[in-house]
PDB file of C-alpha atoms in Angstrom:
ATOM      1  CA  MET A 285       0.000   0.000   0.000  1.00 76.00           C
ATOM      2  CA  ARG A 286       2.833   2.407   0.806  1.00 81.00           C
ATOM      3  CA  SER A 287       4.339   1.870  -2.638  1.00 82.00           C
ATOM      4  CA  GLY A 288       0.945   2.542  -4.233  1.00 84.00           C
ATOM      5  CA  ILE A 289       0.427   5.772  -2.300  1.00 89.00           C
ATOM      6  CA  THR A 290       3.967   6.913  -3.146  1.00 89.00           C
ATOM      7  CA  LEU A 291       3.396   6.163  -6.833  1.00 88.00           C
ATOM      8  CA  ILE A 292       0.189   8.203  -6.827  1.00 90.00           C
ATOM      9  CA  ILE A 293       1.924  11.187  -5.201  1.00 92.00           C
ATOM     10  CA  LEU A 294       4.954  11.019  -7.520  1.00 90.00           C
ATOM     11  CA  GLY A 295       2.716  10.550 -10.542  1.00 88.00           C
ATOM     12  CA  HIS A 296       0.748  13.700  -9.748  1.00 90.00           C
ATOM     13  CA  LEU A 297       3.929  15.694  -9.130  1.00 90.00           C
ATOM     14  CA  ASN A 298       5.555  14.466 -12.333  1.00 87.00           C
ATOM     15  CA  PHE A 299       2.423  15.252 -14.336  1.00 86.00           C
ATOM     16  CA  ILE A 300       2.298  18.784 -12.879  1.00 88.00           C
ATOM     17  CA  LEU A 301       5.998  19.364 -13.578  1.00 86.00           C
ATOM     18  CA  GLY A 302       5.517  18.157 -17.157  1.00 82.00           C
ATOM     19  CA  ALA A 303       2.656  20.605 -17.623  1.00 83.00           C
ATOM     20  CA  ILE A 304       4.757  23.452 -16.175  1.00 84.00           C
ATOM     21  CA  VAL A 305       7.679  22.582 -18.457  1.00 81.00           C
ATOM     22  CA  HIS A 306       5.347  22.669 -21.452  1.00 76.00           C
ATOM     23  CA  GLY A 307       3.864  26.014 -20.425  1.00 73.00           C
ATOM     24  CA  THR A 308       7.083  27.789 -19.499  1.00 72.00           C
ATOM     25  CA  VAL A 309       9.692  26.232 -21.807  1.00 71.00           C
ATOM     26  CA  LEU A 310       8.462  24.010 -24.620  1.00 70.00           C
ATOM     27  CA  ARG A 311       5.771  26.323 -25.934  1.00 67.00           C
ATOM     28  CA  HIS A 312       8.582  28.754 -26.762  1.00 61.00           C
ATOM     29  CA  VAL A 313      11.162  26.350 -28.184  1.00 62.00           C
ATOM     30  CA  ALA A 314       8.799  23.948 -29.997  1.00 55.00           C
ATOM     31  CA  ASN A 315       8.744  24.822 -33.661  1.00 54.00           C
ATOM     32  CA  PRO A 316       7.519  22.452 -36.392  1.00 47.00           C
ATOM     33  CA  GLU A 317      10.140  23.827 -38.792  1.00 52.00           C
ATOM     34  CA  ARG A 318      12.987  22.966 -36.423  1.00 51.00           C
ATOM     35  CA  THR A 319      13.842  19.359 -35.567  1.00 47.00           C
ATOM     36  CA  VAL A 320      16.613  20.305 -33.114  1.00 49.00           C
ATOM     37  CA  THR A 321      14.156  20.547 -30.189  1.00 63.00           C
ATOM     38  CA  SER A 322      12.339  17.269 -30.847  1.00 71.00           C
ATOM     39  CA  GLU A 323      14.172  15.519 -27.993  1.00 72.00           C
ATOM     40  CA  TYR A 324      12.738  18.021 -25.513  1.00 75.00           C
ATOM     41  CA  THR A 325       9.182  17.459 -26.689  1.00 76.00           C
ATOM     42  CA  THR A 326       9.606  13.669 -26.696  1.00 80.00           C
ATOM     43  CA  ALA A 327      11.061  13.627 -23.180  1.00 80.00           C
ATOM     44  CA  ASN A 328       8.249  15.822 -21.876  1.00 80.00           C
ATOM     45  CA  VAL A 329       5.514  13.694 -23.481  1.00 83.00           C
ATOM     46  CA  ILE A 330       7.043  10.557 -21.944  1.00 86.00           C
ATOM     47  CA  SER A 331       7.259  12.340 -18.587  1.00 85.00           C
ATOM     48  CA  VAL A 332       3.562  13.235 -18.644  1.00 85.00           C
ATOM     49  CA  GLY A 333       2.626   9.716 -19.757  1.00 87.00           C
ATOM     50  CA  SER A 334       4.780   8.230 -17.011  1.00 87.00           C
ATOM     51  CA  GLY A 335       3.036  10.397 -14.433  1.00 87.00           C
ATOM     52  CA  LEU A 336      -0.414   9.250 -15.526  1.00 89.00           C
ATOM     53  CA  LEU A 337       0.634   5.599 -15.650  1.00 90.00           C
ATOM     54  CA  SER A 338       2.240   5.868 -12.197  1.00 90.00           C
ATOM     55  CA  ILE A 339      -1.076   7.078 -10.795  1.00 91.00           C
ATOM     56  CA  THR A 340      -2.809   4.080 -12.373  1.00 91.00           C
ATOM     57  CA  ALA A 341      -0.185   1.670 -11.035  1.00 90.00           C
ATOM     58  CA  GLY A 342      -0.504   3.172  -7.572  1.00 90.00           C
ATOM     59  CA  ILE A 343      -4.287   2.751  -7.568  1.00 92.00           C
ATOM     60  CA  VAL A 344      -3.997  -0.885  -8.700  1.00 90.00           C
ATOM     61  CA  ALA A 345      -1.327  -1.547  -6.041  1.00 88.00           C
ATOM     62  CA  ILE A 346      -3.655  -0.226  -3.317  1.00 89.00           C
ATOM     63  CA  LEU A 347      -6.496  -2.403  -4.620  1.00 89.00           C
ATOM     64  CA  VAL A 348      -4.216  -5.450  -4.573  1.00 86.00           C
ATOM     65  CA  SER A 349      -3.153  -4.718  -0.986  1.00 81.00           C
ATOM     66  CA  GLN A 350      -6.822  -4.814   0.037  1.00 81.00           C
ATOM     67  CA  ASN A 351      -7.695  -7.879  -2.097  1.00 80.00           C
ATOM     68  CA  LEU A 352      -4.745 -10.265  -1.908  1.00 74.00           C
ATOM     69  CA  LEU A 353      -6.714 -13.285  -3.168  1.00 75.00           C
ATOM     70  CA  LYS A 354      -7.999 -11.809  -6.447  1.00 81.00           C
ATOM     71  CA  ALA A 355      -5.901 -13.145  -9.324  1.00 80.00           C
ATOM     72  CA  ALA A 356      -7.253 -10.615 -11.828  1.00 86.00           C
ATOM     73  CA  LEU A 357      -5.801  -7.763  -9.776  1.00 85.00           C
ATOM     74  CA  HIS A 358      -2.458  -9.570  -9.588  1.00 83.00           C
ATOM     75  CA  TRP A 359      -2.218  -9.753 -13.371  1.00 87.00           C
ATOM     76  CA  ALA A 360      -3.407  -6.158 -13.731  1.00 89.00           C
ATOM     77  CA  LEU A 361      -0.712  -4.992 -11.325  1.00 88.00           C
ATOM     78  CA  LEU A 362       1.911  -7.021 -13.187  1.00 89.00           C
ATOM     79  CA  CYS A 363       1.011  -5.498 -16.576  1.00 91.00           C
ATOM     80  CA  VAL A 364       0.626  -1.910 -15.361  1.00 92.00           C
ATOM     81  CA  SER A 365       3.705  -1.905 -13.138  1.00 91.00           C
ATOM     82  CA  LEU A 366       5.903  -3.514 -15.793  1.00 91.00           C
ATOM     83  CA  LEU A 367       4.808  -0.989 -18.414  1.00 92.00           C
ATOM     84  CA  ASN A 368       5.239   1.883 -15.985  1.00 91.00           C
ATOM     85  CA  CYS A 369       8.698   0.636 -14.977  1.00 92.00           C
ATOM     86  CA  LEU A 370       9.842   0.689 -18.602  1.00 93.00           C
ATOM     87  CA  LEU A 371       8.196   4.036 -19.334  1.00 91.00           C
ATOM     88  CA  SER A 372       9.569   5.685 -16.170  1.00 90.00           C
ATOM     89  CA  ALA A 373      13.061   4.386 -16.931  1.00 92.00           C
ATOM     90  CA  ALA A 374      12.788   5.760 -20.473  1.00 90.00           C
ATOM     91  CA  CYS A 375      11.537   9.055 -19.038  1.00 88.00           C
ATOM     92  CA  SER A 376      14.501   9.301 -16.667  1.00 89.00           C
ATOM     93  CA  VAL A 377      16.961   8.546 -19.478  1.00 90.00           C
ATOM     94  CA  GLY A 378      15.238  11.017 -21.828  1.00 86.00           C
ATOM     95  CA  LEU A 379      15.314  13.815 -19.266  1.00 87.00           C
ATOM     96  CA  ALA A 380      18.958  13.057 -18.504  1.00 89.00           C
ATOM     97  CA  LEU A 381      19.671  13.385 -22.237  1.00 86.00           C
ATOM     98  CA  ALA A 382      17.754  16.667 -22.399  1.00 82.00           C
ATOM     99  CA  VAL A 383      19.673  18.037 -19.419  1.00 85.00           C
ATOM    100  CA  SER A 384      23.007  16.919 -20.900  1.00 86.00           C
ATOM    101  CA  LEU A 385      22.297  18.518 -24.282  1.00 81.00           C
ATOM    102  CA  THR A 386      21.144  21.737 -22.629  1.00 79.00           C
ATOM    103  CA  VAL A 387      24.167  22.015 -20.351  1.00 80.00           C
ATOM    104  CA  ALA A 388      26.571  21.078 -23.158  1.00 81.00           C
ATOM    105  CA  SER A 389      25.181  23.787 -25.452  1.00 73.00           C
ATOM    106  CA  ARG A 390      24.874  26.288 -22.550  1.00 72.00           C
ATOM    107  CA  GLY A 391      21.163  26.545 -23.277  1.00 68.00           C
ATOM    108  CA  HIS A 392      21.600  27.542 -26.930  1.00 69.00           C
ATOM    109  CA  ARG A 393      19.130  24.803 -27.994  1.00 68.00           C
ATOM    110  CA  LEU A 394      16.479  26.388 -25.782  1.00 70.00           C
ATOM    111  CA  ILE A 395      16.511  29.694 -27.647  1.00 68.00           C
ATOM    112  CA  VAL A 396      16.498  28.433 -31.225  1.00 65.00           C
ATOM    113  CA  GLY A 397      12.822  29.421 -31.399  1.00 59.00           C
ATOM    114  CA  CYS A 398      13.818  33.076 -31.087  1.00 64.00           C
ATOM    115  CA  ASN A 399      13.591  35.052 -34.317  1.00 55.00           C
ATOM    116  CA  SER A 400      16.652  37.119 -33.534  1.00 53.00           C
ATOM    117  CA  SER A 401      19.504  36.810 -36.015  1.00 55.00           C
ATOM    118  CA  ALA A 402      22.101  37.408 -33.273  1.00 55.00           C
ATOM    119  CA  LEU A 403      21.600  34.628 -30.769  1.00 56.00           C
ATOM    120  CA  PRO A 404      24.128  34.573 -27.891  1.00 56.00           C
ATOM    121  CA  ALA A 405      26.259  31.536 -27.157  1.00 55.00           C
ATOM    122  CA  ASP A 406      24.842  31.420 -23.609  1.00 56.00           C
ATOM    123  CA  ALA A 407      21.083  31.305 -23.110  1.00 56.00           C
ATOM    124  CA  ARG A 408      21.383  33.406 -19.965  1.00 57.00           C
ATOM    125  CA  ALA A 409      22.875  36.291 -21.893  1.00 56.00           C
ATOM    126  CA  ALA A 410      20.458  39.092 -22.746  1.00 52.00           C
ATOM    127  CA  ILE A 411      19.367  39.603 -26.360  1.00 54.00           C
ATOM    128  CA  ALA A 412      19.165  43.255 -27.301  1.00 50.00           C
ATOM    129  CA  THR A 413      16.174  42.842 -29.593  1.00 53.00           C
ATOM    130  CA  ASN A 414      12.404  42.607 -29.376  1.00 50.00           C
ATOM    131  CA  ASP A 415      12.182  39.749 -31.873  1.00 58.00           C
ATOM    132  CA  CYS A 416      12.385  37.084 -29.156  1.00 63.00           C
ATOM    133  CA  PRO A 417       8.933  36.166 -27.791  1.00 60.00           C
ATOM    134  CA  PHE A 418      10.239  34.989 -24.390  1.00 62.00           C
ATOM    135  CA  ASN A 419      12.744  35.913 -21.687  1.00 62.00           C
ATOM    136  CA  THR A 420      15.974  34.164 -22.692  1.00 63.00           C
ATOM    137  CA  THR A 421      17.752  34.997 -19.432  1.00 64.00           C
ATOM    138  CA  ARG A 422      15.412  32.765 -17.388  1.00 71.00           C
ATOM    139  CA  ILE A 423      14.474  29.881 -19.660  1.00 74.00           C
ATOM    140  CA  TYR A 424      17.771  28.002 -19.059  1.00 75.00           C
ATOM    141  CA  ASP A 425      17.536  28.014 -15.255  1.00 77.00           C
ATOM    142  CA  THR A 426      13.797  27.299 -15.364  1.00 79.00           C
ATOM    143  CA  ALA A 427      14.224  24.262 -17.593  1.00 79.00           C
ATOM    144  CA  LEU A 428      16.984  22.725 -15.457  1.00 82.00           C
ATOM    145  CA  ALA A 429      15.148  23.465 -12.195  1.00 85.00           C
ATOM    146  CA  LEU A 430      12.118  21.546 -13.485  1.00 85.00           C
ATOM    147  CA  TRP A 431      13.942  18.740 -15.285  1.00 85.00           C
ATOM    148  CA  PHE A 432      16.158  17.647 -12.386  1.00 88.00           C
ATOM    149  CA  PRO A 433      13.357  16.806  -9.889  1.00 89.00           C
ATOM    150  CA  SER A 434      11.281  15.271 -12.665  1.00 89.00           C
ATOM    151  CA  MET A 435      14.209  13.038 -13.633  1.00 89.00           C
ATOM    152  CA  VAL A 436      14.739  11.916 -10.025  1.00 91.00           C
ATOM    153  CA  MET A 437      11.045  11.214  -9.504  1.00 90.00           C
ATOM    154  CA  ALA A 438      10.898   9.209 -12.731  1.00 90.00           C
ATOM    155  CA  ALA A 439      13.779   7.052 -11.478  1.00 92.00           C
ATOM    156  CA  VAL A 440      11.974   6.489  -8.153  1.00 92.00           C
ATOM    157  CA  GLU A 441       8.789   5.603 -10.042  1.00 91.00           C
ATOM    158  CA  ALA A 442      10.726   3.009 -12.045  1.00 91.00           C
ATOM    159  CA  VAL A 443      12.110   1.426  -8.850  1.00 93.00           C
ATOM    160  CA  LEU A 444       8.715   1.330  -7.113  1.00 91.00           C
ATOM    161  CA  SER A 445       7.035  -0.048 -10.228  1.00 91.00           C
ATOM    162  CA  GLY A 446       9.677  -2.758 -10.429  1.00 90.00           C
ATOM    163  CA  ARG A 447       8.974  -3.638  -6.806  1.00 88.00           C
ATOM    164  CA  CYS A 448       5.231  -3.836  -7.509  1.00 88.00           C
ATOM    165  CA  CYS A 449       5.972  -6.066 -10.486  1.00 87.00           C
ATOM    166  CA  VAL A 450       8.007  -8.443  -8.311  1.00 85.00           C
ATOM    167  CA  VAL A 451       5.271  -8.497  -5.657  1.00 83.00           C
ATOM    168  CA  SER A 452       2.636  -9.340  -8.263  1.00 84.00           C
ATOM    169  CA  LEU A 453       4.759 -12.289  -9.433  1.00 83.00           C
ATOM    170  CA  ILE A 454       5.207 -13.481  -5.854  1.00 80.00           C
ATOM    171  CA  LEU A 455       1.463 -13.271  -5.248  1.00 78.00           C
ATOM    172  CA  ARG A 456       0.978 -15.559  -8.245  1.00 75.00           C
ATOM    173  CA  GLY A 457       3.383 -18.061  -6.669  1.00 73.00           C
ATOM    174  CA  ILE A 458       6.338 -17.235  -8.923  1.00 72.00           C
ATOM    175  CA  GLY A 459       9.703 -16.800  -7.230  1.00 62.00           C
ATOM    176  CA  PRO A 460      11.759 -18.413  -4.440  1.00 60.00           C
ATOM    177  CA  CYS A 461      10.036 -16.416  -1.649  1.00 58.00           C
ATOM    178  CA  ALA A 462       6.504 -16.779  -2.990  1.00 55.00           C
ATOM    179  CA  ASP A 463       5.161 -19.275  -0.433  1.00 57.00           C
ATOM    180  CA  THR A 464       6.606 -17.439   2.571  1.00 63.00           C
ATOM    181  CA  TYR A 465       5.407 -14.041   1.361  1.00 60.00           C
ATOM    182  CA  ILE A 466       1.882 -15.232   0.560  1.00 59.00           C
ATOM    183  CA  ARG A 467       1.582 -16.984   3.926  1.00 59.00           C
ATOM    184  CA  GLN A 468       2.778 -13.870   5.747  1.00 62.00           C
ATOM    185  CA  GLN A 469       0.373 -11.588   3.883  1.00 62.00           C
ATOM    186  CA  LEU A 470      -2.569 -13.930   4.477  1.00 63.00           C
ATOM    187  CA  GLU A 471      -1.760 -14.164   8.196  1.00 63.00           C
ATOM    188  CA  GLU A 472      -1.618 -10.374   8.454  1.00 65.00           C
ATOM    189  CA  GLU A 473      -4.906 -10.049   6.575  1.00 64.00           C
ATOM    190  CA  MET A 474      -6.609 -12.626   8.814  1.00 66.00           C
ATOM    191  CA  ALA A 475      -5.274 -10.912  11.940  1.00 69.00           C
ATOM    192  CA  THR A 476      -6.601  -7.563  10.718  1.00 69.00           C
ATOM    193  CA  LYS A 477     -10.019  -9.060   9.981  1.00 68.00           C
ATOM    194  CA  GLU A 478     -10.141 -10.719  13.421  1.00 69.00           C
ATOM    195  CA  VAL A 479      -9.327  -7.452  15.169  1.00 68.00           C
ATOM    196  CA  ALA A 480     -11.980  -5.646  13.128  1.00 68.00           C
ATOM    197  CA  SER A 481     -14.521  -8.373  13.909  1.00 70.00           C
ATOM    198  CA  GLU A 482     -13.778  -8.196  17.657  1.00 70.00           C
ATOM    199  CA  ASP A 483     -14.131  -4.420  17.634  1.00 69.00           C
ATOM    200  CA  ARG A 484     -17.467  -4.717  15.847  1.00 73.00           C
ATOM    201  CA  HIS A 485     -18.751  -7.280  18.359  1.00 69.00           C
ATOM    202  CA  LYS A 486     -17.681  -5.063  21.249  1.00 69.00           C
ATOM    203  CA  GLN A 487     -19.504  -2.098  19.737  1.00 73.00           C
ATOM    204  CA  GLU A 488     -22.662  -4.179  19.241  1.00 66.00           C
ATOM    205  CA  LEU A 489     -22.453  -5.465  22.830  1.00 66.00           C
ATOM    206  CA  CYS A 490     -22.036  -1.937  24.167  1.00 71.00           C
ATOM    207  CA  GLN A 491     -25.056  -0.792  22.158  1.00 67.00           C
ATOM    208  CA  LEU A 492     -27.169  -3.689  23.500  1.00 59.00           C
ATOM    209  CA  LEU A 493     -26.118  -2.939  27.090  1.00 59.00           C
ATOM    210  CA  ALA A 494     -26.944   0.717  26.597  1.00 63.00           C
ATOM    211  CA  VAL A 495     -30.389  -0.191  25.273  1.00 57.00           C
ATOM    212  CA  ALA A 496     -30.952  -2.618  28.151  1.00 58.00           C
ATOM    213  CA  ASP A 497     -29.947  -0.027  30.725  1.00 59.00           C
ATOM    214  CA  GLY A 498     -32.320   2.513  29.212  1.00 57.00           C
ATOM    215  CA  ALA A 499     -35.284   0.124  29.031  1.00 51.00           C
ATOM    216  CA  PRO A 500     -37.977   0.494  31.739  1.00 51.00           C
ATOM    217  CA  ALA A 501     -38.088  -2.175  34.444  1.00 46.00           C
TER     218      ALA A 501
END
């Protein structure tokens, strides 16, 4: 359950960061006539998709934790977590590539969408012209500040999804620790149900005693 909740939180954060990157960076540098910025757009699309899939994987993981005996949920968790693991790993690698290209070119790739004929070698240098539709002195720092946490969260999503994938295999009896893990989970589930049942009986008994005490002699 903890892995599922963490995946949901990270998925929402990654989706929000992807939307912010699109609104503050990519809408300026994306240009159909220029193929030099295609890696940025691809990495951002994968990041958004990874965020949405992480949310789905987290929801399925929580459902599995509450229904350990349902085989359909086991297979659903296996498929979703495996796909999300691959997509999150690809997202992390793609963002690392985007960061590397940006740092290597000192942000020059981020300002290719500017119409100015005198682009500076450093994106943080001011352009003395009104032809550029965005602030070139901030786009470099903004992009890196958003890409780094998104890259780290994508890597964490890949690890958690891989863990969920392994757990789903164990629940289906696949793996050296399958029998021990299943037995432990079933014992914990039975203990939780017994405690809940005892609490319910105590509440019913207290209600009956209260009614009996209030009844006229």
